[in-house]
XYZ file of C-alpha atoms in Angstrom:
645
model
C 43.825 9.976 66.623
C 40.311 9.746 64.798
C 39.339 12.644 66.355
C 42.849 14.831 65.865
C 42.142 13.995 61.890
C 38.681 15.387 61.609
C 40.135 18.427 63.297
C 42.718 18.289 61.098
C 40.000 18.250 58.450
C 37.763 21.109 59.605
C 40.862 23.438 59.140
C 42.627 23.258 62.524
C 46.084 20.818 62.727
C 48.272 19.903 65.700
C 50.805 17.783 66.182
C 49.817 15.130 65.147
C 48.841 16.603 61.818
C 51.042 19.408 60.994
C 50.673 22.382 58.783
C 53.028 24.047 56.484
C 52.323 26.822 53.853
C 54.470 25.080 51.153
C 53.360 21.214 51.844
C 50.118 21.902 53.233
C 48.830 19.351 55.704
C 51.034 16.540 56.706
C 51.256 13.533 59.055
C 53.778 14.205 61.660
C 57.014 11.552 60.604
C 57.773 10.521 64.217
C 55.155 8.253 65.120
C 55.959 5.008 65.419
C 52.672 3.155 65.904
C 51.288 4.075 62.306
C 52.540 1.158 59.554
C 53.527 3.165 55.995
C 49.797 2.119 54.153
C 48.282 4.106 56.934
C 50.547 6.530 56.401
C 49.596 6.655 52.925
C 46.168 6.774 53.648
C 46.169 10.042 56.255
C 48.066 11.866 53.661
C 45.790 11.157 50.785
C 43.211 12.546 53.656
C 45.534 15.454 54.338
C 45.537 16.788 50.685
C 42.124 17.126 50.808
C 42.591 19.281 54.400
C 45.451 21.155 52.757
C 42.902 22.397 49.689
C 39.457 22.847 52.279
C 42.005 25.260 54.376
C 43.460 27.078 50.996
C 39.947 27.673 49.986
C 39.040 28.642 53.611
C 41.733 31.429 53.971
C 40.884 32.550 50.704
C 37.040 32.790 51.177
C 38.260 34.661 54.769
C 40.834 37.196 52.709
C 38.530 38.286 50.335
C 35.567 38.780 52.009
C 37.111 40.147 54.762
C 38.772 42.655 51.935
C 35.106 43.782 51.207
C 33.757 44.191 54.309
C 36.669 46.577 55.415
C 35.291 48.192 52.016
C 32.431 48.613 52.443
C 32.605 49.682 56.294
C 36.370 51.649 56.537
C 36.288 53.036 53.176
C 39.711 51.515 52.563
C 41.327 51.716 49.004
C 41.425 49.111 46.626
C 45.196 49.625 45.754
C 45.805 48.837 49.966
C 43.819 45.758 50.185
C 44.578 44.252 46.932
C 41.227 42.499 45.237
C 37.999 43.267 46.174
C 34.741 43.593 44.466
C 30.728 42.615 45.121
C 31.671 40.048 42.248
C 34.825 38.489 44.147
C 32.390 38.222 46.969
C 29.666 36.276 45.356
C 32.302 34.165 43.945
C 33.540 33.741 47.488
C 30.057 32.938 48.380
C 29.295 29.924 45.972
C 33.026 28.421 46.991
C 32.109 28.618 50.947
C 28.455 26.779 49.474
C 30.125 24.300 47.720
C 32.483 23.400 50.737
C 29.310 22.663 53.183
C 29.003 18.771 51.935
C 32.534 18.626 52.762
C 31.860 19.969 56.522
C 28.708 18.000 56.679
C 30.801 14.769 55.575
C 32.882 15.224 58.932
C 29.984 15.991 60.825
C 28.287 13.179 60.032
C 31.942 11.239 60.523
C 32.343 12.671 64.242
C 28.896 11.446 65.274
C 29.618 8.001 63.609
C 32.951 7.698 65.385
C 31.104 8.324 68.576
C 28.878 5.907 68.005
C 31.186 3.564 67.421
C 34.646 3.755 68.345
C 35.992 1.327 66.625
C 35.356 2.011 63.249
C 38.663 2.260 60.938
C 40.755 5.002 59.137
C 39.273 3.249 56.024
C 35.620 4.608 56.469
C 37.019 8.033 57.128
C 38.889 7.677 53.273
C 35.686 5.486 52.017
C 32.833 8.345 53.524
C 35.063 11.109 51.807
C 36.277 9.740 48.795
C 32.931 11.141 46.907
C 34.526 14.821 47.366
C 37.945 14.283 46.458
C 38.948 15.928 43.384
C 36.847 14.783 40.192
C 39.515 16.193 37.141
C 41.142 12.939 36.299
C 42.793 11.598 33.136
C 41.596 12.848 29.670
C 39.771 15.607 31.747
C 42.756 17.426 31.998
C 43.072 17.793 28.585
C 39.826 19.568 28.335
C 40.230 21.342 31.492
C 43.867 22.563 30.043
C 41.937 23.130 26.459
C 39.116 25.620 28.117
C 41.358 27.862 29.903
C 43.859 28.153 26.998
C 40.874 29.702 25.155
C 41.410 32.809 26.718
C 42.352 36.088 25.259
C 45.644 36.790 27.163
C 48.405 35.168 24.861
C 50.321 34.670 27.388
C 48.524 32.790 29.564
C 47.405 30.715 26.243
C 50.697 29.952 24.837
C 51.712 28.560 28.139
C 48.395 26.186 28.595
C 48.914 25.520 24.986
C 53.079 24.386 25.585
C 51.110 22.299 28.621
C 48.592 21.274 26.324
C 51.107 19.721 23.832
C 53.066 17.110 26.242
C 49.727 16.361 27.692
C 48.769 14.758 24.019
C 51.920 12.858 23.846
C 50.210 11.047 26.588
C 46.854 10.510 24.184
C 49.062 10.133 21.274
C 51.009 7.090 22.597
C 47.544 5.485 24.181
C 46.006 5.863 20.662
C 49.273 4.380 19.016
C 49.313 1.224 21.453
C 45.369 0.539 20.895
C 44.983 1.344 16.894
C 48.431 -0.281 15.735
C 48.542 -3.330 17.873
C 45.540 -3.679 19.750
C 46.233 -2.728 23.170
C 44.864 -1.022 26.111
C 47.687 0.826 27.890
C 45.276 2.516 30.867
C 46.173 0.788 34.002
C 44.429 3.636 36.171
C 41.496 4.468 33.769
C 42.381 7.561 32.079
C 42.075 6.966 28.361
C 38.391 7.283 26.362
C 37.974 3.456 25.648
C 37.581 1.238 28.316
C 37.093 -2.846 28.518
C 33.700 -3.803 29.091
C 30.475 -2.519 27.889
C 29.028 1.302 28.536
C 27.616 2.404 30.927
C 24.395 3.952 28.815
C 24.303 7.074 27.401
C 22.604 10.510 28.125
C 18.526 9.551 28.623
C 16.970 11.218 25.470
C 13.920 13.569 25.039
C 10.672 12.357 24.451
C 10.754 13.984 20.940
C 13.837 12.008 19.756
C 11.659 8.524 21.078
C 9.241 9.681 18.815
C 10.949 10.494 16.473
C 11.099 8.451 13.034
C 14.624 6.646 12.229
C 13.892 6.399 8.789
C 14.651 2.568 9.187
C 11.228 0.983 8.038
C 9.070 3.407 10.401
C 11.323 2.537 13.240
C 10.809 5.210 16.196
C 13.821 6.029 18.412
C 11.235 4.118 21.603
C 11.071 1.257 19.450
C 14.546 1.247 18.199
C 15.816 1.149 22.366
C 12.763 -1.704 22.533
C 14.551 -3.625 19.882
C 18.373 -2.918 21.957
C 17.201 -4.162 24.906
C 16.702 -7.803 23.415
C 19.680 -9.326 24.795
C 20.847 -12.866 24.717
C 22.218 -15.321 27.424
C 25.624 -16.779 25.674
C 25.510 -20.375 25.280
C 28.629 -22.373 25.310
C 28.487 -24.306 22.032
C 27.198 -21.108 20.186
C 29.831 -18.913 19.088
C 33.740 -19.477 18.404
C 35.804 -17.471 20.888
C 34.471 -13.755 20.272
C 36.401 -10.574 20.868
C 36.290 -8.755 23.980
C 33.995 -6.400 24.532
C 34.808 -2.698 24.803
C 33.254 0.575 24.854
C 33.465 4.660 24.969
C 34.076 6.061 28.354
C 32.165 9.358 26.815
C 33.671 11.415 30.170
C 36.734 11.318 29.423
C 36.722 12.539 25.954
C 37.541 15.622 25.404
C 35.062 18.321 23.842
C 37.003 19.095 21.151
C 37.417 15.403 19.594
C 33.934 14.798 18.130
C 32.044 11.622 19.450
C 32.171 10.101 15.499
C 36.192 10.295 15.667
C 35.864 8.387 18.919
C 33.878 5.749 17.723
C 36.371 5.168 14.473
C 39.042 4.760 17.267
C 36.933 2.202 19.108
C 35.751 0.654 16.031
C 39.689 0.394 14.868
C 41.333 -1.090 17.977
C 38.791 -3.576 18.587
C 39.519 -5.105 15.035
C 43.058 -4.729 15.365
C 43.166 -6.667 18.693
C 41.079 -9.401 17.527
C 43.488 -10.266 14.914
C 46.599 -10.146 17.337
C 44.190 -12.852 19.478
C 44.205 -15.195 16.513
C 47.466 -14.907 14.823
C 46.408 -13.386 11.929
C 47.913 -11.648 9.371
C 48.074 -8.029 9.661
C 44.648 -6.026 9.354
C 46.750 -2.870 8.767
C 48.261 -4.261 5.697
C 51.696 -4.056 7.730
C 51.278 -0.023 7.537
C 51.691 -0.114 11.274
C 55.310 2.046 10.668
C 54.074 4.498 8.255
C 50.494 5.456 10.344
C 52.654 5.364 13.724
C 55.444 7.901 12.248
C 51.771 9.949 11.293
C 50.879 10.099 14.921
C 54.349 10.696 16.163
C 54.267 13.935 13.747
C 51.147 15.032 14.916
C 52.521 14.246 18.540
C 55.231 17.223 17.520
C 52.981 19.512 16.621
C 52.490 21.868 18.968
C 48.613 23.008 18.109
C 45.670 20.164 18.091
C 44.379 19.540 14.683
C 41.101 18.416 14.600
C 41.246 18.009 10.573
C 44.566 16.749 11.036
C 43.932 14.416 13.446
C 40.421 13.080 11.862
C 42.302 12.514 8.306
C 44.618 10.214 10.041
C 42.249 8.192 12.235
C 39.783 7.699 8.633
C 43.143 6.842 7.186
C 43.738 4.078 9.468
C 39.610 3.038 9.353
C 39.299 2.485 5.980
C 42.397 0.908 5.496
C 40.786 -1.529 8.575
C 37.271 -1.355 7.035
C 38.394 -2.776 3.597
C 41.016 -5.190 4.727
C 37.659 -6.496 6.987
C 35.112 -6.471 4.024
C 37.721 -8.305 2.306
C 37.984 -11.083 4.799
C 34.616 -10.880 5.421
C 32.878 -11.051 1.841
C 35.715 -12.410 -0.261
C 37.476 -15.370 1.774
C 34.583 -15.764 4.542
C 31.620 -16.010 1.682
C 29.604 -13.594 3.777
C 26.601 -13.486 1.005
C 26.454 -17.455 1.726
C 26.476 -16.913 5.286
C 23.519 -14.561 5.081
C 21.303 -16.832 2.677
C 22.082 -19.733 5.042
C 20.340 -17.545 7.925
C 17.694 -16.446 5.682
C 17.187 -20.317 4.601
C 16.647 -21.322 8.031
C 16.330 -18.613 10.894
C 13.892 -16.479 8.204
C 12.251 -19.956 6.674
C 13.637 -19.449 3.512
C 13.173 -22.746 3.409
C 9.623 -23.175 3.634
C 9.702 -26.963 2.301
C 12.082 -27.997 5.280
C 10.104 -26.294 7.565
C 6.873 -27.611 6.479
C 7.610 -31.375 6.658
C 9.739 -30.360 10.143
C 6.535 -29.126 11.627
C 4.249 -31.980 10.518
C 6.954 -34.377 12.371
C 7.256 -32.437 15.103
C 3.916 -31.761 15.505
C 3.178 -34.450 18.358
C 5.945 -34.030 20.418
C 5.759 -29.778 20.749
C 2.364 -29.626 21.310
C 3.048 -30.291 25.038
C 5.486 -28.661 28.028
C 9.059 -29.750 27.001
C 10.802 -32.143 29.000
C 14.493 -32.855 29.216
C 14.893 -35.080 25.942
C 12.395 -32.849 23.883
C 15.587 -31.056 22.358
C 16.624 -34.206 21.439
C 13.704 -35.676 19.493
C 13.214 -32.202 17.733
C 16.286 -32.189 16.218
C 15.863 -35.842 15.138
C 12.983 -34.419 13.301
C 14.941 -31.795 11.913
C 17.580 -33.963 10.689
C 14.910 -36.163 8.913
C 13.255 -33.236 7.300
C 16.388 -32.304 5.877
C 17.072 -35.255 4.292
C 12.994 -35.865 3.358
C 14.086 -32.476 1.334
C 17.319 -33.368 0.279
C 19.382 -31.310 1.860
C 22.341 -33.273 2.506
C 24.779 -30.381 3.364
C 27.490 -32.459 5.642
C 29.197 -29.286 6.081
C 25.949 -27.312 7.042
C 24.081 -29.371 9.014
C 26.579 -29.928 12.152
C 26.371 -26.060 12.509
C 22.666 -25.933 13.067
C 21.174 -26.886 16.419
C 17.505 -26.850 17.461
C 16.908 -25.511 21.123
C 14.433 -25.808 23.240
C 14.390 -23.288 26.324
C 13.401 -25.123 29.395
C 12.858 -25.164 33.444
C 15.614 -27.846 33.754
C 17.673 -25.725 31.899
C 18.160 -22.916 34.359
C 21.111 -23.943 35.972
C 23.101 -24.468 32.581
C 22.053 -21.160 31.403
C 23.213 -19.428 34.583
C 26.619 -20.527 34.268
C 27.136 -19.735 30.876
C 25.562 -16.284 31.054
C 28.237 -13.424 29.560
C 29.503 -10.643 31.812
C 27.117 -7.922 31.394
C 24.296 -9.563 29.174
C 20.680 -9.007 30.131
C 18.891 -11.947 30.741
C 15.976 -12.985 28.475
C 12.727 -11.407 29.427
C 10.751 -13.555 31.374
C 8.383 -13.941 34.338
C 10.293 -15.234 37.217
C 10.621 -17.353 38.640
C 10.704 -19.536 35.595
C 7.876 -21.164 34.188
C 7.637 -24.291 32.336
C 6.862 -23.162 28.352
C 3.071 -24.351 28.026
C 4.388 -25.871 24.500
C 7.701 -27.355 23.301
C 6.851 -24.808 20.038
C 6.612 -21.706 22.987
C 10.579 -22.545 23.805
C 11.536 -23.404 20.389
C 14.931 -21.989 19.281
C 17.876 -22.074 16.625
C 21.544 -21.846 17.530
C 23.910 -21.519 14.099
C 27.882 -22.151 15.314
C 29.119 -19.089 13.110
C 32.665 -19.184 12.086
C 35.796 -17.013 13.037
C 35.469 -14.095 12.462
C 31.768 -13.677 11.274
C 31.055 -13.843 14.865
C 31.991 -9.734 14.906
C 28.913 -9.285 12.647
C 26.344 -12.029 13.843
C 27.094 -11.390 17.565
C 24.929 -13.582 20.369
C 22.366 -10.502 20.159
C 21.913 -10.303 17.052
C 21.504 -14.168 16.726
C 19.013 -13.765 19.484
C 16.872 -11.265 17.819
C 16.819 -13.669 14.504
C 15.608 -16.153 16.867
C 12.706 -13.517 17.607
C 11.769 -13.408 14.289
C 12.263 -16.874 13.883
C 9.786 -17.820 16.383
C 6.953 -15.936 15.203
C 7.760 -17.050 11.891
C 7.490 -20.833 12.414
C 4.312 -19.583 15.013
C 2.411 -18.573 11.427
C 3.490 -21.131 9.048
C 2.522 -24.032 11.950
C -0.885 -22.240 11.880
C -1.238 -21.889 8.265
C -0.170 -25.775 7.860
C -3.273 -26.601 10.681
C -5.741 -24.793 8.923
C -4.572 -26.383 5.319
C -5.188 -29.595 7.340
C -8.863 -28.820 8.246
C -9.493 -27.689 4.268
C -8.110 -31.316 3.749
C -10.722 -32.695 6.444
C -13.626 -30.547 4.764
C -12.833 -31.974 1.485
C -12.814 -35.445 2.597
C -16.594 -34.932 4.237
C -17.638 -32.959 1.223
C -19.869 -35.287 -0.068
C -21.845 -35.772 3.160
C -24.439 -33.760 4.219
C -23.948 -30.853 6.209
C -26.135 -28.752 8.859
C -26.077 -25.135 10.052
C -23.096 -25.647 12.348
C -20.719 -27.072 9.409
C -21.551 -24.490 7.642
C -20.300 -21.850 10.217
C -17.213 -23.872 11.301
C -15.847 -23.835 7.757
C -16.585 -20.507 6.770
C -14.687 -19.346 9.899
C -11.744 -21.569 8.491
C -12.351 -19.470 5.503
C -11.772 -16.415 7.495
C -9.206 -17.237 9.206
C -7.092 -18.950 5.890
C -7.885 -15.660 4.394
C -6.087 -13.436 7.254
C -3.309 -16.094 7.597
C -2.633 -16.613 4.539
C -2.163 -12.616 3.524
C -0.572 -12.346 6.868
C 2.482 -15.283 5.493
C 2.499 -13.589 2.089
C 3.135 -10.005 2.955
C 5.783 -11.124 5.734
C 7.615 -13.503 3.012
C 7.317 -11.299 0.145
C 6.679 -7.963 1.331
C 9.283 -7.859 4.283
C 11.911 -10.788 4.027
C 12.531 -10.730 0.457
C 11.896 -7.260 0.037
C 14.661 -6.380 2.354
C 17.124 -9.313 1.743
C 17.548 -8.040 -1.699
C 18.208 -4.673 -0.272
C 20.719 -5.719 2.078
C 22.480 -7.830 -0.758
C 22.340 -4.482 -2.826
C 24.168 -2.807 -0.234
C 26.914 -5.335 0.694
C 27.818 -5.375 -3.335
C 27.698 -1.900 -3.473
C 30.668 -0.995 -0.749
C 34.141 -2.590 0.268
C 33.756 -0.789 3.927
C 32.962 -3.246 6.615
C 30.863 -0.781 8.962
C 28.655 -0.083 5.973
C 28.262 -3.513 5.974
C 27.462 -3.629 9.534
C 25.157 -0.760 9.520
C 23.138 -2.377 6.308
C 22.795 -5.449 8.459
C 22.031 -3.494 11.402
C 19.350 -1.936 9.307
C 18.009 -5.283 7.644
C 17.912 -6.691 11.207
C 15.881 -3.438 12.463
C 13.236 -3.616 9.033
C 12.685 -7.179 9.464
C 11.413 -6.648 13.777
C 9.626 -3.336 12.742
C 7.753 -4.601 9.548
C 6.819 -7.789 11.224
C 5.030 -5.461 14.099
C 7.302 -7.268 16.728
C 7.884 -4.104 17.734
C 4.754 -2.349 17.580
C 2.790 -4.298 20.757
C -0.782 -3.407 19.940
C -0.164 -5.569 16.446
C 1.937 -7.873 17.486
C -0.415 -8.685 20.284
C -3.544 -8.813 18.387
C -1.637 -10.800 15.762
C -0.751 -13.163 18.775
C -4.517 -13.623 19.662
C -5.492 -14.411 16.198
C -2.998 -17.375 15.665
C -4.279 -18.429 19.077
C -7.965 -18.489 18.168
C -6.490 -20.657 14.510
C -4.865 -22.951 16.541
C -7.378 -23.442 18.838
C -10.145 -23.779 15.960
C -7.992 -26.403 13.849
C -7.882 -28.336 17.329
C -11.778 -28.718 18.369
C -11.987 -29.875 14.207
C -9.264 -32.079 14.103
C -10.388 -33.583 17.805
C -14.543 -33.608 16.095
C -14.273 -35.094 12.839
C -17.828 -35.587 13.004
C -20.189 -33.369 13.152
C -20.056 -31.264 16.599
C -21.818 -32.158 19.743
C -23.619 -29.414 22.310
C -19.719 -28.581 23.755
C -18.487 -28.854 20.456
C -20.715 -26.125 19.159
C -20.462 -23.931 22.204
C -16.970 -23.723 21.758
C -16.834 -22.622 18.287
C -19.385 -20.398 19.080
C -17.048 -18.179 21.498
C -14.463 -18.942 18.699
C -16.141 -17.082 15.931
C -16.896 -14.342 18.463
C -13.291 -14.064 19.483
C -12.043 -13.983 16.060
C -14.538 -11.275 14.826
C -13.613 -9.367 17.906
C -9.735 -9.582 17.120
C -10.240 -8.855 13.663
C -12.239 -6.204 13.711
C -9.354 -4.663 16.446
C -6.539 -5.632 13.532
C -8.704 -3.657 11.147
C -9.425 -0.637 13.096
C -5.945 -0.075 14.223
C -4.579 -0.690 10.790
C -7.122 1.691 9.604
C -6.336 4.279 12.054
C -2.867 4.061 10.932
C -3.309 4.101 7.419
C -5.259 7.502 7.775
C -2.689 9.115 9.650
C -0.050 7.808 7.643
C 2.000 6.929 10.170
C 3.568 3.556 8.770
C 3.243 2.645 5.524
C 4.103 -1.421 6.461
C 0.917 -1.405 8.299
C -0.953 0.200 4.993
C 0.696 -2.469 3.078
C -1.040 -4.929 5.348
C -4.012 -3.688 5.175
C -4.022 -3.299 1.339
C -3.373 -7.151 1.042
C -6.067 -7.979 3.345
C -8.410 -5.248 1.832
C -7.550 -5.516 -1.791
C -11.135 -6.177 -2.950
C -12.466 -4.134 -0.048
C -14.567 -7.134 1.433
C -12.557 -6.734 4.947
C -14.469 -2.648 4.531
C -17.626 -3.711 3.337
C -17.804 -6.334 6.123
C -17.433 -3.087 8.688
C -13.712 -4.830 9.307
C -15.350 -7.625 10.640
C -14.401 -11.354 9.487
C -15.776 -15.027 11.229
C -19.161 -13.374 11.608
């Protein structure tokens, strides 16, 4: 029968497959060895026979129609339509058709091969050609060809148009009003789950400056792409995820309207989840009579249509920012992550590093997490910070090989794992996998989402990465003062004024990214949360504070960031060989801070010139900024950008 169907295919039924002009291609009814799903199957097959032979006869009519044309000399007004340009157009159809022909080709020689393969493959191998139009693509298929200029033909597309959005209208209705998804076969422009990635942009627009802190459209997709493995104790329950599905919108509702219907539904549904009050403000009658009146309306509205859909946003926006600023104390929430994810509180973290000194400065081992946060809880209360409330929400991680299997099962649908080498490696310090995990409170969770908690912890790394160093190198100034009174040779003399050096870099390096970036733009984002009562405003400020804070710190830009990377290395390797040598240093001793010097002035004169070369292209002023503190006096210039030497 395999071998009747592909006949069937190619144009040319027989009993078994039957043809008729009105019903096209058909599987014959009296056969009694085919059960009613196979059935089903063959005649999903046979519509796509029934359209290759439509298209066949026609391509065969009208080319036929030319050739007697061109040849006979035969009339247009005997053979009906005819034309070079109905033949081309004939031409491209019979091109388009050869994957189809090459599909059964390719299915007769697999058949052959192996006889036993099922009715299945035959539906699997020619699904990909089966027609594409589905869902919201009629509407803009519909739309396009009621754009013509016979009214006539328009006003009918246009009638066909109308009960088409009664469809849309009642879709929209179910998921802005109440929350719900009504697409059991995938038709609608919002789908569950996340998207699928847009159109790949030109180089110009990764180039291109954001205007969010020198932030390049290449560096913004850098700082995207830092996703987060969910851990179980993290979050409360969050909201399902959803997304656009961008083909199925139709051209003429703008991708910004789209995104206000996403935006809306997605609030609206996490409400119904946790038996809140209404986030409409019980106007769920009044805005569904609005789209029920638009649904009458026999032309599309865009204006119309947008007016309603801000409408319902900003009545969704406010009652959010509400909830959100008022009754959720978002400003706390915020100064609580600056206080501990941004080392706001530099006194906690100071004493919490000088406990936790001994136990990070090896690999981390299965009950490292739990003498860190000992530490940290001691540290708090060395501080006085006695928060009961506070305290139970922070946790101190620490990212390790024995943790694999935990982190694989509670990895969320779709998240990108962090990235590492792999397979995994053992951290070579406890202070290499040190993390912070904040339990954040229904429904802040919608802003401070496991990814953006996991670029905080970015930040939050290299943060506590500078301040350790900083805190080392105050403890060799302590160690110089206490042998000040001795006498000191050549060698002393170059070990401390490399400490010099490297305080002086360090300590410029902490100020500008306390001061310059973190305070800088914490005020800002404070100025713009009092300054609205929309939520997404709120969103996008944070989005935008989140985006300053990785750009200005250079975690973004990799030639900084790296070179920063080396320089803290060299520190911490320094403040070792003089806190392992209090006296004064052996053959070894001095070799080693020999290559040290030579390492730092080779790293710092790279920091310099690339700053510099920025700076006099004027590229990105944060870089100038850094430069300025480290060059105020111009001694970093003057030294030919040079320090250690």
């Amino acid at each position: 029968m395999i071998h009747e169907l592909l006949l069937a295919l190619s144009g040319y039924p027989g009993t078994i497959f039957t043809w008729n002009k009105r019903t096209g291609l058909q599987v014959s009814q009296d056969l009694p060895f085919l059960h009613p799903s196979e059935t089903g199957v063959l005649n999903r097959l046979c519509k796509l026979g029934s359209d290759y032979i439509r298209f066949t006869e026609f391509i065969e009519q009208h080319t036929g129609h030319v050739h007697q044309q061109e040849h006979h000399s035969v009339q247009p007004s005997q053979v009906g339509l005819s034309g070079v340009y109905l033949r081309a157009f004939c031409t491209g159809l019979d091109s388009m058709l050869q994957p189809y022909r090459q599909a059964l080709l390719d299915l007769e020689q697999e058949f052959l091969g192996d006889p036993h393969l099922s009715i299945s493959h035959v539906n699997y191998m020619l699904d990909q050609v089966m027609a594409v139009i589905h869902g919201c693509q009629i509407l803009e298929t519909v739309y396009k060809h009621s754009c013509g200029g016979l009214p006539p033909v328009r006003m009918a597309l246009e009638k066909v148009l109308a009960v088409c959005h009664g469809v849309m209208y009642k879709q929209l209705a179910a998921w802005m009003l109440h929350g719900l998804l009504l697409d059991q076969s995938e038709e609608f422009y919002v789908k569950q789950g996340p998207s699928a990635g847009g159109a790949a942009t030109s180089q110009e627009d990764d180039d291109e400056d954001l205007g969010i802190g020198g932030l390049s459209g290449k560096q913004l997709k850098e700082l995207q792409d830092l996703r987060l493995i969910e851990e179980e104790n993290m979050l409360a329950p969050s909201l399902q995820q959803f997304s656009l599905r961008v083909e199925m919108l139709p051209s003429y509702i703008p991708v910004r309207v789209a995104e206000k219907i996403l935006f809306v539904g997605e609030s609206v549904q996490m409400f119904e989840n946790h038996n809140h009050s209404s986030i409409l403000k019980h106007q769920e009658d009044m805005f569904a009579a609005e789209l029920h009146r638009l649904k009458q309306q026999p032309l599309f509205s865009l204006v119309d249509f947008e007016n309603l859909i801000d409408g319902i946003r900003s009545t969704v926006a406010e009652h959010l920012w509400t909830l959100m600023v008022e009754e959720s104390d978002l400003l706390g929430q915020l100064k609580i992550i600056k206080d501990f994810y941004l080392l706001g509180r530099g006194e906690l973290y100071q004493v919490f590093i000088d406990h936790a000194q001994h136990m990070l400065k090896t690999p981390p081992t299965a009950v490292t997490e739990h003498d860190v946060n000992v530490a940290f809880q001691q540290a708090a209360h060395k501080v006085l910070l006695d928060d009961d409330s506070l305290l139970p929400l922070l946790h101190l991680t620490i990212d390790y090989q024995g943790k694999e299997s935990k982190d694989a099962t509670g990895t969320r649908e779709g998240a990108t794992p962090p990235q590492e080498t792999s397979p995994r490696e053992v951290p070579p310090t406890g202070w290499a996998a040190l993390g912070l995990a904040y339990k954040v409170q229904w429904p802040l969770h919608i802003l401070f989402t496991p990814a953006v908690l996991e670029k905080y912890n970015v930040i939050f790394r290299y943060l506590v990465s500078v301040r350790r160093v900083q805190s080392e190198l105050q403890h060799c100034w302590a160690l110089q003062m206490q042998r000040k009174h001795l006498k000191s040779n050549q060698t002393d003399a170059v070990k401390w004024r490399l400490r010099n050096h490297m305080a002086f870099l360090v300590d410029n390096l902490q100020y500008y990214l306390q001061v310059d970036v973190l305070e800088s733009q914490f005020s800002q984002l404070l100025q713009q949360i009092n300054s609205t009562r929309d939520f997404e405003s709120i969103r996008l400020a944070h989005d935008h504070f989140l985006s300053n804070l990785l750009a200005q710190s250079f975690i973004l830009l990799k030639p900084v960031f790296h070179c920063l990377n080396e320089i803290l290395e060299l520190c911490h390797n320094f403040c070792s060989l003089v806190s392992q040598n209090v006296a004064p240093l052996d053959e070894r001793g001095t070799a080693q801070l020999d290559i040290l010097v030579k390492g730092f002035s080779r790293q710092s004169f790279l920091l310099f010139k690339i700053l510099s070369s920025v700076r006099n292209h004027q590229i990105n002023s944060d870089l100038a900024q850094l430069l300025l503190r480290l060059d105020y006096n111009k001694y970093y210039t003057q030294s030919g950008g040079t320090l250690g030497r």
